């Protein structure tokens, strides 16, 4: 770990780790088919899979979810950032207030 990061690790559908790992921390996890790592500081998390360094999961402060899947004796990795998963926030259009009735001046009869 290069920096502190909240992490959730899921192995074959079961959450096996969910907490903040401090910079310098190191853990080992195993899965039979699917390993998912979700982190709140992707730039601080470096991963090694089956002895091969994968580097960091993303940029510092970014939220990333990476999945490693075993298919036909090959491990594939796919990652998605929250920016890609979550639609951009939009600002609701400002509505003009409903028009109010405007009194129309009338001419009073002169006496």
mmCIF file of C-alpha atoms in Angstrom:
data_model
loop_
_atom_site.group_PDB
_atom_site.id
_atom_site.type_symbol
_atom_site.label_atom_id
_atom_site.label_comp_id
_atom_site.label_asym_id
_atom_site.label_seq_id
_atom_site.Cartn_x
_atom_site.Cartn_y
_atom_site.Cartn_z
ATOM 1 C CA UNK A 1 0.000 0.000 0.000
ATOM 2 C CA UNK A 2 1.369 3.383 -0.997
ATOM 3 C CA UNK A 3 -1.360 5.267 0.828
ATOM 4 C CA UNK A 4 -4.207 4.598 3.234
ATOM 5 C CA UNK A 5 -7.366 3.362 1.556
ATOM 6 C CA UNK A 6 -10.764 1.974 2.424
ATOM 7 C CA UNK A 7 -11.110 -1.402 0.761
ATOM 8 C CA UNK A 8 -13.718 -4.099 0.318
ATOM 9 C CA UNK A 9 -12.511 -7.448 -0.968
ATOM 10 C CA UNK A 10 -14.939 -10.088 -2.163
ATOM 11 C CA UNK A 11 -13.809 -13.640 -2.963
ATOM 12 C CA UNK A 12 -16.227 -15.864 -4.864
ATOM 13 C CA UNK A 13 -19.188 -13.743 -3.734
ATOM 14 C CA UNK A 14 -18.260 -13.475 -0.036
ATOM 15 C CA UNK A 15 -16.945 -10.241 1.523
ATOM 16 C CA UNK A 16 -13.692 -11.264 3.219
ATOM 17 C CA UNK A 17 -12.205 -7.858 4.044
ATOM 18 C CA UNK A 18 -13.771 -4.445 4.559
ATOM 19 C CA UNK A 19 -11.877 -1.686 6.358
ATOM 20 C CA UNK A 20 -9.215 0.978 5.963
ATOM 21 C CA UNK A 21 -5.773 -0.394 5.237
ATOM 22 C CA UNK A 22 -2.977 1.917 6.272
ATOM 23 C CA UNK A 23 -0.038 2.868 4.032
ATOM 24 C CA UNK A 24 2.544 0.089 4.067
ATOM 25 C CA UNK A 25 -0.091 -2.563 4.878
ATOM 26 C CA UNK A 26 -0.134 -5.881 3.100
ATOM 27 C CA UNK A 27 -2.701 -8.680 2.964
ATOM 28 C CA UNK A 28 -3.075 -11.933 1.046
ATOM 29 C CA UNK A 29 -6.423 -13.238 -0.197
ATOM 30 C CA UNK A 30 -7.475 -16.230 -2.272
ATOM 31 C CA UNK A 31 -10.418 -17.014 -4.508
ATOM 32 C CA UNK A 32 -11.382 -19.974 -6.655
ATOM 33 C CA UNK A 33 -13.080 -18.052 -9.497
ATOM 34 C CA UNK A 34 -13.661 -14.332 -8.834
ATOM 35 C CA UNK A 35 -11.895 -11.702 -6.702
ATOM 36 C CA UNK A 36 -13.296 -8.157 -6.489
ATOM 37 C CA UNK A 37 -11.447 -5.245 -4.875
ATOM 38 C CA UNK A 38 -13.257 -1.939 -4.366
ATOM 39 C CA UNK A 39 -11.292 0.970 -2.953
ATOM 40 C CA UNK A 40 -11.761 4.623 -2.124
ATOM 41 C CA UNK A 41 -8.145 5.528 -2.957
ATOM 42 C CA UNK A 42 -7.158 3.517 -6.016
ATOM 43 C CA UNK A 43 -3.798 5.260 -6.377
ATOM 44 C CA UNK A 44 -2.763 4.035 -2.937
ATOM 45 C CA UNK A 45 -3.497 0.368 -3.645
ATOM 46 C CA UNK A 46 -0.955 -1.809 -5.439
ATOM 47 C CA UNK A 47 -1.940 -5.364 -6.320
ATOM 48 C CA UNK A 48 -0.051 -8.549 -7.121
ATOM 49 C CA UNK A 49 -1.979 -11.437 -8.675
ATOM 50 C CA UNK A 50 -0.424 -14.894 -8.833
ATOM 51 C CA UNK A 51 3.024 -13.364 -8.289
ATOM 52 C CA UNK A 52 2.652 -10.719 -11.037
ATOM 53 C CA UNK A 53 2.649 -7.052 -10.014
ATOM 54 C CA UNK A 54 -0.460 -5.297 -11.351
ATOM 55 C CA UNK A 55 0.507 -1.788 -10.224
ATOM 56 C CA UNK A 56 -1.951 0.635 -8.651
ATOM 57 C CA UNK A 57 -5.663 0.280 -9.291
ATOM 58 C CA UNK A 58 -6.095 3.889 -10.436
ATOM 59 C CA UNK A 59 -5.375 7.466 -9.476
ATOM 60 C CA UNK A 60 -5.027 8.896 -5.994
ATOM 61 C CA UNK A 61 -8.430 9.504 -4.443
ATOM 62 C CA UNK A 62 -10.407 7.759 -7.191
ATOM 63 C CA UNK A 63 -12.971 5.081 -6.384
ATOM 64 C CA UNK A 64 -12.316 1.938 -8.389
ATOM 65 C CA UNK A 65 -13.672 -1.577 -8.494
ATOM 66 C CA UNK A 66 -11.487 -4.211 -10.116
ATOM 67 C CA UNK A 67 -12.515 -7.795 -10.783
ATOM 68 C CA UNK A 68 -10.176 -10.687 -11.477
ATOM 69 C CA UNK A 69 -11.905 -13.708 -13.013
ATOM 70 C CA UNK A 70 -10.465 -17.143 -13.720
ATOM 71 C CA UNK A 71 -11.666 -18.434 -17.093
ATOM 72 C CA UNK A 72 -10.053 -21.455 -18.762
ATOM 73 C CA UNK A 73 -6.938 -21.192 -16.545
ATOM 74 C CA UNK A 74 -6.432 -17.512 -17.411
ATOM 75 C CA UNK A 75 -7.021 -14.581 -15.061
ATOM 76 C CA UNK A 76 -8.675 -11.562 -16.635
ATOM 77 C CA UNK A 77 -8.896 -8.156 -14.972
ATOM 78 C CA UNK A 78 -11.590 -5.563 -15.509
ATOM 79 C CA UNK A 79 -11.805 -2.271 -13.639
ATOM 80 C CA UNK A 80 -14.466 0.386 -13.473
ATOM 81 C CA UNK A 81 -14.317 3.739 -11.742
ATOM 82 C CA UNK A 82 -17.283 5.291 -9.992
ATOM 83 C CA UNK A 83 -17.113 8.094 -12.548
ATOM 84 C CA UNK A 84 -17.989 5.525 -15.214
ATOM 85 C CA UNK A 85 -20.681 3.830 -13.085
ATOM 86 C CA UNK A 86 -22.460 6.909 -11.812
ATOM 87 C CA UNK A 87 -24.180 9.371 -14.119
ATOM 88 C CA UNK A 88 -22.836 12.872 -13.810
ATOM 89 C CA UNK A 89 -24.724 14.972 -11.347
ATOM 90 C CA UNK A 90 -26.951 17.466 -12.986
ATOM 91 C CA UNK A 91 -28.241 20.717 -11.612
ATOM 92 C CA UNK A 92 -31.986 20.951 -11.847
ATOM 93 C CA UNK A 93 -33.147 23.686 -14.152
ATOM 94 C CA UNK A 94 -34.331 26.730 -12.306
ATOM 95 C CA UNK A 95 -37.990 27.350 -12.790
ATOM 96 C CA UNK A 96 -39.342 30.794 -13.036
ATOM 97 C CA UNK A 97 -42.046 31.453 -10.509
ATOM 98 C CA UNK A 98 -45.537 31.165 -11.848
ATOM 99 C CA UNK A 99 -46.667 34.466 -13.282
ATOM 100 C CA UNK A 100 -48.762 36.506 -10.930
ATOM 101 C CA UNK A 101 -51.832 38.363 -11.960
ATOM 102 C CA UNK A 102 -50.993 41.958 -12.815
ATOM 103 C CA UNK A 103 -53.753 44.426 -12.059
ATOM 104 C CA UNK A 104 -54.807 46.416 -15.063
ATOM 105 C CA UNK A 105 -55.509 50.037 -14.274
ATOM 106 C CA UNK A 106 -59.004 51.134 -15.110
ATOM 107 C CA UNK A 107 -60.175 54.637 -15.620
ATOM 108 C CA UNK A 108 -62.549 55.862 -13.039
ATOM 109 C CA UNK A 109 -65.290 58.145 -14.172
ATOM 110 C CA UNK A 110 -64.605 61.761 -13.322
ATOM 111 C CA UNK A 111 -67.346 63.673 -11.627
#
